[in-house]
């Protein structure tokens, strides 16, 4: 959550909304587009004090890293720059757009920083160096510790202008870590920063799932012996424990509703049920002998994908939530699990066993066409989409057989380790666009 001390003061230059609508350089639905060349020089310390110089360096580096994380931008090496806005000025009148075009940049971001009286002001501008005009200008004010929030806010503005979506900068990723010998749930920011422990019960905690508003986390825990469902508000000391006889596992929230699906066995068989967020059973969804688990919902909540053994091996099926009509989705391979429905379209990422190893694949719900995103690099499991559908978080044992969390593009390119903690990290789950955190 953004602290009250972080204020967006004003647009530096007011431009008509119709002008912004002309900028549509990046299409998130097409992950194969070339990366957009952008230059982010050091920010200017506007009064030259030592705190400003440090803030200017850290701010420019953080902004460059944040944009690069999206995989849509190619950051021009600062060694190639022909001018230094941190010395000559950061406004359109101060820069020579030709110098930036000559080194291959299409966009330029400049920044100016003032630190005084325990407060920081940051001016940030985005320029189109081909059209030679500024397309975005913002000024932020807050405490120096709020610099990361200011940078994230501006990056969201940049993405909004260039793609039509604010991106992933306020999202979080929940995951399981075994650092202290038990399986505890943690959550970090979208880029692995600031990992925080959510559970502290020295037990087994699994399957974290975010509510649509990012305020609630549901998960399975063995803290009282059997697998029970915990539905917890992340910033308030309240929640619900759902514990019926048998198993209570694999929660998944219905988009836009305070309801979730989970696998329960209190009636004898492992079936998927619909529950309210307060833990009341609404109705049974599946009715097939055998295991039905791992529900995940289409963006509109009208269809549910899940894993079932009704075909003789684990396969992914899709149910229409209105009629209950169910169809098998996966036919290739004998073991397909961990479905994750893209929050913006009709593709599902899932885990398939191929050649004795687990790998991430994506299937088009309409055509059934599949694409392999990982191969020949250990086991790759538990895919989870970013809220804009451009990235996928997953766990992998590609480094020395130790499971870590990685993030790759929707096309399977640019995989990068998210973070390193003691023990192993598994089961990532990406939040909606805005999620609660400390």
Short mmCIF file of N, CA, C and O in Angstrom, two decimals, residues 23-150:
data_model
loop_
_atom_site.label_atom_id
_atom_site.label_comp_id
_atom_site.label_asym_id
_atom_site.label_seq_id
_atom_site.Cartn_x
_atom_site.Cartn_y
_atom_site.Cartn_z
N UNK A 23 -0.02 6.88 -28.52
CA UNK A 23 1.15 6.07 -28.19
C UNK A 23 0.71 4.66 -27.83
O UNK A 23 0.13 4.41 -26.79
N UNK A 24 1.00 3.74 -28.73
CA UNK A 24 0.67 2.34 -28.53
C UNK A 24 1.80 1.52 -29.13
O UNK A 24 1.64 0.81 -30.10
N UNK A 25 2.98 1.63 -28.51
CA UNK A 25 4.18 1.04 -29.08
C UNK A 25 4.34 -0.44 -28.72
O UNK A 25 4.96 -1.20 -29.43
N UNK A 26 3.79 -0.82 -27.56
CA UNK A 26 3.98 -2.18 -27.08
C UNK A 26 2.63 -2.84 -26.95
O UNK A 26 1.74 -2.31 -26.30
N UNK A 27 2.46 -3.99 -27.55
CA UNK A 27 1.21 -4.74 -27.42
C UNK A 27 1.48 -5.96 -26.55
O UNK A 27 2.16 -6.89 -26.95
N UNK A 28 0.90 -5.95 -25.35
CA UNK A 28 1.17 -7.01 -24.39
C UNK A 28 0.69 -8.35 -24.91
O UNK A 28 1.21 -9.40 -24.55
N UNK A 29 -0.32 -8.35 -25.79
CA UNK A 29 -0.84 -9.62 -26.31
C UNK A 29 0.14 -10.30 -27.25
O UNK A 29 -0.03 -11.46 -27.60
N UNK A 30 1.17 -9.60 -27.68
CA UNK A 30 2.15 -10.17 -28.60
C UNK A 30 3.53 -10.19 -27.95
O UNK A 30 4.25 -9.20 -27.99
N UNK A 31 3.94 -11.30 -27.33
CA UNK A 31 5.20 -11.34 -26.62
C UNK A 31 6.42 -11.44 -27.53
O UNK A 31 7.55 -11.42 -27.05
N UNK A 32 6.19 -11.55 -28.85
CA UNK A 32 7.32 -11.74 -29.75
C UNK A 32 7.84 -10.43 -30.33
O UNK A 32 8.77 -10.43 -31.13
N UNK A 33 7.22 -9.30 -29.98
CA UNK A 33 7.70 -8.02 -30.48
C UNK A 33 9.10 -7.73 -29.95
O UNK A 33 9.46 -8.15 -28.86
N UNK A 34 9.87 -6.97 -30.73
CA UNK A 34 11.22 -6.61 -30.29
C UNK A 34 11.12 -5.70 -29.08
O UNK A 34 10.13 -4.98 -28.87
N UNK A 35 12.15 -5.73 -28.27
CA UNK A 35 12.17 -4.87 -27.09
C UNK A 35 12.36 -3.41 -27.50
O UNK A 35 13.07 -3.11 -28.45
N UNK A 36 11.73 -2.53 -26.76
CA UNK A 36 11.75 -1.11 -27.08
C UNK A 36 13.01 -0.47 -26.52
O UNK A 36 13.25 -0.50 -25.31
N UNK A 37 13.87 0.13 -27.36
CA UNK A 37 15.10 0.76 -26.87
C UNK A 37 14.78 2.03 -26.08
O UNK A 37 14.09 2.94 -26.58
N UNK A 38 15.26 2.10 -24.86
CA UNK A 38 15.00 3.25 -24.00
C UNK A 38 16.27 3.59 -23.23
O UNK A 38 17.03 2.70 -22.84
N UNK A 39 16.50 4.88 -23.03
CA UNK A 39 17.67 5.35 -22.29
C UNK A 39 17.23 5.93 -20.96
O UNK A 39 16.28 6.72 -20.91
N UNK A 40 17.92 5.52 -19.90
CA UNK A 40 17.65 6.06 -18.56
C UNK A 40 18.97 6.55 -17.97
O UNK A 40 19.68 5.79 -17.30
N UNK A 41 19.34 7.80 -18.25
CA UNK A 41 20.59 8.33 -17.69
C UNK A 41 20.45 8.62 -16.20
O UNK A 41 19.34 8.57 -15.64
N UNK A 42 21.57 8.89 -15.56
CA UNK A 42 21.55 9.27 -14.15
C UNK A 42 20.66 10.49 -13.96
O UNK A 42 20.61 11.39 -14.80
N UNK A 43 19.95 10.53 -12.84
CA UNK A 43 19.11 11.68 -12.54
C UNK A 43 19.99 12.86 -12.11
O UNK A 43 21.14 12.68 -11.68
N UNK A 44 19.42 14.04 -12.18
CA UNK A 44 20.15 15.24 -11.79
C UNK A 44 19.86 15.59 -10.33
O UNK A 44 18.70 15.63 -9.90
N UNK A 45 20.91 15.79 -9.56
CA UNK A 45 20.78 16.30 -8.19
C UNK A 45 20.59 17.81 -8.30
O UNK A 45 21.53 18.54 -8.59
N UNK A 46 19.38 18.29 -8.07
CA UNK A 46 19.03 19.65 -8.45
C UNK A 46 19.72 20.72 -7.63
O UNK A 46 19.91 21.86 -8.10
N UNK A 47 20.12 20.42 -6.38
CA UNK A 47 20.90 21.39 -5.61
C UNK A 47 22.29 20.89 -5.30
O UNK A 47 23.09 21.61 -4.69
N UNK A 48 22.59 19.66 -5.69
CA UNK A 48 23.94 19.14 -5.61
C UNK A 48 24.39 18.62 -4.27
O UNK A 48 25.58 18.33 -4.08
N UNK A 49 23.49 18.44 -3.30
CA UNK A 49 23.89 17.92 -1.99
C UNK A 49 24.21 16.44 -2.10
O UNK A 49 23.79 15.74 -3.02
N UNK A 50 24.98 15.95 -1.13
CA UNK A 50 25.37 14.54 -1.15
C UNK A 50 24.17 13.59 -1.10
O UNK A 50 24.12 12.61 -1.85
N UNK A 51 23.16 13.86 -0.24
CA UNK A 51 21.97 12.97 -0.25
C UNK A 51 21.28 12.96 -1.61
O UNK A 51 20.78 11.92 -2.04
N UNK A 52 21.26 14.11 -2.29
CA UNK A 52 20.63 14.15 -3.61
C UNK A 52 21.42 13.35 -4.63
O UNK A 52 20.84 12.63 -5.46
N UNK A 53 22.74 13.45 -4.59
CA UNK A 53 23.58 12.71 -5.53
C UNK A 53 23.35 11.21 -5.37
O UNK A 53 23.20 10.48 -6.35
N UNK A 54 23.28 10.74 -4.11
CA UNK A 54 23.04 9.32 -3.87
C UNK A 54 21.64 8.91 -4.33
O UNK A 54 21.45 7.85 -4.94
N UNK A 55 20.66 9.78 -4.05
CA UNK A 55 19.29 9.47 -4.45
C UNK A 55 19.14 9.48 -5.96
O UNK A 55 18.37 8.69 -6.53
N UNK A 56 19.87 10.38 -6.63
CA UNK A 56 19.82 10.44 -8.08
C UNK A 56 20.37 9.16 -8.71
O UNK A 56 19.81 8.63 -9.67
N UNK A 57 21.46 8.66 -8.17
CA UNK A 57 22.06 7.42 -8.67
C UNK A 57 21.14 6.23 -8.43
O UNK A 57 20.83 5.45 -9.34
N UNK A 58 20.68 6.09 -7.18
CA UNK A 58 19.86 4.93 -6.84
C UNK A 58 18.51 4.98 -7.57
O UNK A 58 17.98 3.95 -7.99
N UNK A 59 17.96 6.19 -7.73
CA UNK A 59 16.68 6.31 -8.40
C UNK A 59 16.75 5.92 -9.87
O UNK A 59 15.87 5.21 -10.39
N UNK A 60 17.80 6.39 -10.56
CA UNK A 60 17.96 6.05 -11.98
C UNK A 60 18.19 4.56 -12.15
O UNK A 60 17.62 3.93 -13.06
N UNK A 61 19.02 3.98 -11.30
CA UNK A 61 19.28 2.54 -11.40
C UNK A 61 18.02 1.73 -11.14
O UNK A 61 17.74 0.74 -11.84
N UNK A 62 17.25 2.14 -10.13
CA UNK A 62 16.03 1.41 -9.79
C UNK A 62 15.00 1.50 -10.91
O UNK A 62 14.35 0.51 -11.26
N UNK A 63 14.88 2.68 -11.50
CA UNK A 63 13.91 2.84 -12.59
C UNK A 63 14.29 1.98 -13.79
O UNK A 63 13.45 1.31 -14.39
N UNK A 64 15.58 1.98 -14.12
CA UNK A 64 16.04 1.16 -15.24
C UNK A 64 15.79 -0.32 -14.98
O UNK A 64 15.29 -1.05 -15.84
N UNK A 65 16.12 -0.78 -13.77
CA UNK A 65 15.91 -2.19 -13.42
C UNK A 65 14.43 -2.56 -13.44
O UNK A 65 14.05 -3.66 -13.87
N UNK A 66 13.60 -1.64 -12.97
CA UNK A 66 12.16 -1.91 -12.90
C UNK A 66 11.56 -2.07 -14.29
O UNK A 66 10.78 -2.99 -14.55
N UNK A 67 11.92 -1.18 -15.20
CA UNK A 67 11.41 -1.30 -16.56
C UNK A 67 11.97 -2.54 -17.26
O UNK A 67 11.25 -3.23 -17.98
N UNK A 68 13.24 -2.83 -17.02
CA UNK A 68 13.85 -3.99 -17.66
C UNK A 68 13.18 -5.28 -17.21
O UNK A 68 13.07 -6.24 -17.98
N UNK A 69 12.71 -5.32 -15.97
CA UNK A 69 12.09 -6.53 -15.44
C UNK A 69 10.86 -6.93 -16.26
O UNK A 69 10.54 -8.11 -16.37
N UNK A 70 10.19 -5.96 -16.86
CA UNK A 70 8.99 -6.27 -17.65
C UNK A 70 9.31 -7.05 -18.92
O UNK A 70 8.42 -7.63 -19.52
N UNK A 71 10.57 -7.06 -19.35
CA UNK A 71 11.05 -7.71 -20.58
C UNK A 71 10.59 -6.99 -21.84
O UNK A 71 10.82 -7.49 -22.94
N UNK A 72 9.96 -5.84 -21.73
CA UNK A 72 9.52 -5.11 -22.91
C UNK A 72 10.48 -4.01 -23.34
O UNK A 72 10.31 -3.43 -24.41
N UNK A 73 11.47 -3.72 -22.52
CA UNK A 73 12.37 -2.62 -22.82
C UNK A 73 13.81 -3.11 -22.90
O UNK A 73 14.23 -3.98 -22.13
N UNK A 74 14.55 -2.52 -23.83
CA UNK A 74 15.98 -2.76 -23.94
C UNK A 74 16.69 -1.50 -23.45
O UNK A 74 16.63 -0.45 -24.09
N UNK A 75 17.35 -1.59 -22.31
CA UNK A 75 18.02 -0.44 -21.71
C UNK A 75 19.34 -0.16 -22.43
O UNK A 75 20.21 -1.03 -22.48
N UNK A 76 19.47 1.03 -22.99
CA UNK A 76 20.71 1.42 -23.66
C UNK A 76 21.82 1.59 -22.63
O UNK A 76 21.62 2.20 -21.58
N UNK A 77 22.99 1.02 -22.92
CA UNK A 77 24.14 1.12 -22.02
C UNK A 77 24.54 2.58 -21.84
O UNK A 77 24.73 3.31 -22.81
N UNK A 78 24.69 2.99 -20.59
CA UNK A 78 25.03 4.40 -20.33
C UNK A 78 26.39 4.79 -20.90
O UNK A 78 26.64 5.97 -21.14
N UNK A 79 27.25 3.82 -21.12
CA UNK A 79 28.57 4.14 -21.69
C UNK A 79 28.44 4.67 -23.11
O UNK A 79 29.37 5.33 -23.62
N UNK A 80 27.31 4.42 -23.76
CA UNK A 80 27.11 4.88 -25.15
C UNK A 80 26.52 6.27 -25.22
O UNK A 80 26.43 6.85 -26.31
N UNK A 81 26.12 6.85 -24.09
CA UNK A 81 25.42 8.14 -24.11
C UNK A 81 26.33 9.25 -24.65
O UNK A 81 27.52 9.31 -24.31
N UNK A 82 25.76 10.14 -25.44
CA UNK A 82 26.49 11.26 -26.02
C UNK A 82 26.31 12.54 -25.22
O UNK A 82 26.97 13.55 -25.50
N UNK A 83 25.41 12.54 -24.25
CA UNK A 83 25.24 13.69 -23.38
C UNK A 83 24.81 13.24 -22.00
O UNK A 83 24.38 12.09 -21.82
N UNK A 84 24.93 14.12 -21.03
CA UNK A 84 24.69 13.80 -19.63
C UNK A 84 23.61 14.72 -19.06
O UNK A 84 23.91 15.82 -18.58
N UNK A 85 22.35 14.33 -19.10
CA UNK A 85 21.29 15.17 -18.54
C UNK A 85 21.48 15.48 -17.06
O UNK A 85 20.98 16.50 -16.58
N UNK A 86 22.19 14.61 -16.33
CA UNK A 86 22.43 14.90 -14.93
C UNK A 86 23.32 16.13 -14.74
O UNK A 86 23.36 16.71 -13.66
N UNK A 87 24.01 16.52 -15.81
CA UNK A 87 24.86 17.71 -15.76
C UNK A 87 24.27 18.88 -16.55
O UNK A 87 24.41 20.04 -16.16
N UNK A 88 23.63 18.58 -17.68
CA UNK A 88 23.19 19.64 -18.59
C UNK A 88 21.74 20.03 -18.42
O UNK A 88 21.32 21.10 -18.90
N UNK A 89 20.93 19.19 -17.78
CA UNK A 89 19.52 19.51 -17.57
C UNK A 89 18.60 18.40 -18.03
O UNK A 89 18.97 17.56 -18.86
N UNK A 90 17.37 18.42 -17.52
CA UNK A 90 16.48 17.27 -17.70
C UNK A 90 15.20 17.62 -18.45
O UNK A 90 14.33 16.76 -18.65
N UNK A 91 15.05 18.87 -18.90
CA UNK A 91 13.84 19.25 -19.65
C UNK A 91 14.07 19.08 -21.14
O UNK A 91 15.21 18.88 -21.60
N UNK A 92 13.00 19.21 -21.93
CA UNK A 92 13.11 19.07 -23.37
C UNK A 92 14.06 20.11 -23.95
O UNK A 92 14.81 19.82 -24.91
N UNK A 93 14.06 21.31 -23.39
CA UNK A 93 14.94 22.37 -23.89
C UNK A 93 16.41 22.05 -23.64
O UNK A 93 17.30 22.59 -24.32
N UNK A 94 16.69 21.16 -22.66
CA UNK A 94 18.07 20.87 -22.29
C UNK A 94 18.68 19.72 -23.08
O UNK A 94 19.90 19.53 -23.06
N UNK A 95 17.86 18.91 -23.73
CA UNK A 95 18.38 17.70 -24.37
C UNK A 95 18.37 17.84 -25.90
O UNK A 95 17.57 18.59 -26.46
N UNK A 96 19.27 17.12 -26.53
CA UNK A 96 19.34 17.06 -28.00
C UNK A 96 18.84 15.68 -28.41
O UNK A 96 19.55 14.67 -28.26
N UNK A 97 17.62 15.62 -28.92
CA UNK A 97 17.01 14.33 -29.24
C UNK A 97 17.83 13.55 -30.26
O UNK A 97 17.83 12.31 -30.24
N UNK A 98 18.52 14.25 -31.15
CA UNK A 98 19.33 13.56 -32.16
C UNK A 98 20.41 12.72 -31.50
O UNK A 98 20.73 11.61 -31.97
N UNK A 99 21.00 13.21 -30.42
CA UNK A 99 22.04 12.44 -29.73
C UNK A 99 21.50 11.11 -29.21
O UNK A 99 22.23 10.12 -29.17
N UNK A 100 20.23 11.09 -28.84
CA UNK A 100 19.64 9.86 -28.32
C UNK A 100 19.21 8.94 -29.46
O UNK A 100 19.33 7.72 -29.35
N UNK A 101 18.73 9.53 -30.56
CA UNK A 101 18.41 8.69 -31.72
C UNK A 101 19.66 8.03 -32.28
O UNK A 101 19.63 6.87 -32.71
N UNK A 102 20.77 8.77 -32.27
CA UNK A 102 22.01 8.25 -32.85
C UNK A 102 22.54 7.02 -32.12
O UNK A 102 23.31 6.23 -32.70
N UNK A 103 22.18 6.84 -30.85
CA UNK A 103 22.65 5.66 -30.11
C UNK A 103 21.58 4.56 -30.08
O UNK A 103 21.73 3.56 -29.37
N UNK A 104 20.50 4.77 -30.83
CA UNK A 104 19.50 3.72 -30.96
C UNK A 104 18.31 3.80 -30.03
O UNK A 104 17.47 2.90 -30.02
N UNK A 105 18.21 4.87 -29.25
CA UNK A 105 17.09 5.00 -28.33
C UNK A 105 15.84 5.49 -29.06
O UNK A 105 15.93 6.29 -29.99
N UNK A 106 14.69 5.00 -28.62
CA UNK A 106 13.41 5.52 -29.09
C UNK A 106 12.75 6.40 -28.03
O UNK A 106 12.00 7.32 -28.35
N UNK A 107 13.06 6.08 -26.77
CA UNK A 107 12.53 6.85 -25.66
C UNK A 107 13.66 7.23 -24.71
O UNK A 107 14.69 6.54 -24.63
N UNK A 108 13.43 8.30 -23.97
CA UNK A 108 14.38 8.78 -22.98
C UNK A 108 13.62 9.16 -21.72
O UNK A 108 12.56 9.80 -21.80
N UNK A 109 14.14 8.75 -20.58
CA UNK A 109 13.57 9.16 -19.29
C UNK A 109 14.63 9.97 -18.55
O UNK A 109 15.78 9.53 -18.39
N UNK A 110 14.27 11.16 -18.09
CA UNK A 110 15.16 11.98 -17.27
C UNK A 110 14.53 12.20 -15.91
O UNK A 110 13.30 12.12 -15.76
N UNK A 111 15.37 12.51 -14.95
CA UNK A 111 14.88 12.74 -13.60
C UNK A 111 15.66 13.81 -12.89
O UNK A 111 16.86 13.99 -13.13
N UNK A 112 14.99 14.53 -12.03
CA UNK A 112 15.63 15.50 -11.16
C UNK A 112 15.20 15.27 -9.73
O UNK A 112 14.02 14.97 -9.46
N UNK A 113 16.16 15.37 -8.79
CA UNK A 113 15.89 15.02 -7.40
C UNK A 113 16.28 16.17 -6.48
O UNK A 113 17.35 16.77 -6.63
N UNK A 114 15.40 16.46 -5.52
CA UNK A 114 15.70 17.41 -4.45
C UNK A 114 15.46 16.72 -3.12
O UNK A 114 14.42 16.09 -2.93
N UNK A 115 16.42 16.82 -2.20
CA UNK A 115 16.27 16.27 -0.85
C UNK A 115 16.52 17.40 0.14
O UNK A 115 17.61 17.99 0.15
N UNK A 116 15.52 17.70 0.95
CA UNK A 116 15.66 18.78 1.93
C UNK A 116 14.62 18.61 3.03
O UNK A 116 13.48 18.20 2.76
N UNK A 117 15.01 18.90 4.27
CA UNK A 117 14.08 18.84 5.38
C UNK A 117 13.47 17.49 5.61
O UNK A 117 12.32 17.38 6.06
N UNK A 118 14.23 16.44 5.32
CA UNK A 118 13.72 15.08 5.51
C UNK A 118 12.72 14.63 4.47
O UNK A 118 12.10 13.58 4.63
N UNK A 119 12.57 15.40 3.40
CA UNK A 119 11.64 15.05 2.33
C UNK A 119 12.36 15.00 1.00
O UNK A 119 13.41 15.64 0.81
N UNK A 120 11.81 14.24 0.07
CA UNK A 120 12.38 14.11 -1.27
C UNK A 120 11.33 14.51 -2.31
O UNK A 120 10.17 14.12 -2.20
N UNK A 121 11.76 15.30 -3.29
CA UNK A 121 10.94 15.59 -4.45
C UNK A 121 11.64 15.02 -5.68
O UNK A 121 12.86 15.15 -5.82
N UNK A 122 10.86 14.40 -6.54
CA UNK A 122 11.43 13.78 -7.72
C UNK A 122 10.62 14.17 -8.95
O UNK A 122 9.40 13.99 -8.98
N UNK A 123 11.28 14.76 -9.94
CA UNK A 123 10.66 15.09 -11.22
C UNK A 123 11.09 14.04 -12.24
O UNK A 123 12.29 13.81 -12.44
N UNK A 124 10.13 13.44 -12.91
CA UNK A 124 10.43 12.39 -13.89
C UNK A 124 9.71 12.70 -15.19
O UNK A 124 8.53 13.07 -15.20
N UNK A 125 10.42 12.54 -16.31
CA UNK A 125 9.88 12.84 -17.63
C UNK A 125 10.18 11.71 -18.61
O UNK A 125 11.27 11.13 -18.59
N UNK A 126 9.23 11.44 -19.47
CA UNK A 126 9.39 10.48 -20.56
C UNK A 126 9.30 11.23 -21.88
O UNK A 126 8.32 11.95 -22.14
N UNK A 127 10.32 11.06 -22.74
CA UNK A 127 10.37 11.72 -24.04
C UNK A 127 10.34 10.71 -25.18
O UNK A 127 10.93 9.63 -25.08
N UNK A 128 9.67 11.06 -26.25
CA UNK A 128 9.78 10.37 -27.52
C UNK A 128 10.85 11.13 -28.31
O UNK A 128 10.62 12.27 -28.74
N UNK A 129 12.02 10.51 -28.50
CA UNK A 129 13.13 11.24 -29.12
C UNK A 129 13.00 11.32 -30.63
O UNK A 129 13.74 12.08 -31.27
N UNK A 130 12.09 10.56 -31.23
CA UNK A 130 11.85 10.68 -32.66
C UNK A 130 10.88 11.82 -32.95
O UNK A 130 11.08 12.60 -33.88
N UNK A 131 9.83 11.92 -32.14
CA UNK A 131 8.88 13.02 -32.31
C UNK A 131 9.33 14.29 -31.58
O UNK A 131 8.69 15.33 -31.69
N UNK A 132 10.40 14.14 -30.79
CA UNK A 132 11.03 15.26 -30.08
C UNK A 132 10.01 16.00 -29.21
O UNK A 132 9.87 17.21 -29.26
N UNK A 133 9.34 15.23 -28.37
CA UNK A 133 8.43 15.85 -27.42
C UNK A 133 8.28 14.97 -26.18
O UNK A 133 8.53 13.77 -26.21
N UNK A 134 7.88 15.64 -25.10
CA UNK A 134 7.63 14.92 -23.87
C UNK A 134 6.22 14.34 -23.91
O UNK A 134 5.27 15.03 -24.29
N UNK A 135 6.09 13.09 -23.53
CA UNK A 135 4.76 12.48 -23.52
C UNK A 135 4.27 12.18 -22.10
O UNK A 135 3.12 11.80 -21.92
N UNK A 136 5.13 12.36 -21.10
CA UNK A 136 4.71 12.14 -19.72
C UNK A 136 5.63 12.92 -18.80
O UNK A 136 6.85 12.89 -18.98
N UNK A 137 5.06 13.63 -17.84
CA UNK A 137 5.86 14.32 -16.84
C UNK A 137 5.16 14.28 -15.50
O UNK A 137 3.97 14.59 -15.41
N UNK A 138 5.88 13.89 -14.45
CA UNK A 138 5.28 13.77 -13.12
C UNK A 138 6.25 14.31 -12.08
O UNK A 138 7.48 14.24 -12.24
N UNK A 139 5.68 14.83 -10.99
CA UNK A 139 6.47 15.21 -9.84
C UNK A 139 5.90 14.50 -8.62
O UNK A 139 4.69 14.48 -8.40
N UNK A 140 6.79 13.92 -7.83
CA UNK A 140 6.38 13.18 -6.64
C UNK A 140 7.08 13.76 -5.41
O UNK A 140 8.21 14.25 -5.51
N UNK A 141 6.42 13.66 -4.27
CA UNK A 141 7.02 14.12 -3.02
C UNK A 141 6.75 13.09 -1.94
O UNK A 141 5.64 12.57 -1.82
N UNK A 142 7.76 12.79 -1.14
CA UNK A 142 7.61 11.86 -0.04
C UNK A 142 8.89 11.79 0.76
O UNK A 142 9.82 12.57 0.54
N UNK A 143 8.94 10.89 1.70
CA UNK A 143 10.16 10.67 2.46
C UNK A 143 11.17 9.91 1.58
O UNK A 143 10.76 9.20 0.66
N UNK A 144 12.46 10.04 1.88
CA UNK A 144 13.45 9.31 1.07
C UNK A 144 13.18 7.81 1.00
O UNK A 144 13.47 7.19 -0.03
N UNK A 145 12.61 7.23 2.05
CA UNK A 145 12.34 5.79 2.03
C UNK A 145 11.23 5.44 1.05
O UNK A 145 11.01 4.26 0.74
N UNK A 146 10.51 6.46 0.57
CA UNK A 146 9.42 6.22 -0.38
C UNK A 146 9.90 6.23 -1.83
O UNK A 146 9.08 6.14 -2.75
N UNK A 147 11.22 6.34 -2.04
CA UNK A 147 11.71 6.45 -3.41
C UNK A 147 11.27 5.29 -4.28
O UNK A 147 10.88 5.47 -5.44
N UNK A 148 11.31 4.10 -3.74
CA UNK A 148 10.91 2.93 -4.53
C UNK A 148 9.45 3.04 -4.96
O UNK A 148 9.10 2.69 -6.09
N UNK A 149 8.59 3.52 -4.07
CA UNK A 149 7.17 3.69 -4.42
C UNK A 149 7.01 4.73 -5.52
O UNK A 149 6.18 4.58 -6.42
N UNK A 150 7.78 5.82 -5.44
CA UNK A 150 7.71 6.85 -6.48
C UNK A 150 8.11 6.26 -7.84
O UNK A 150 7.45 6.50 -8.85
#
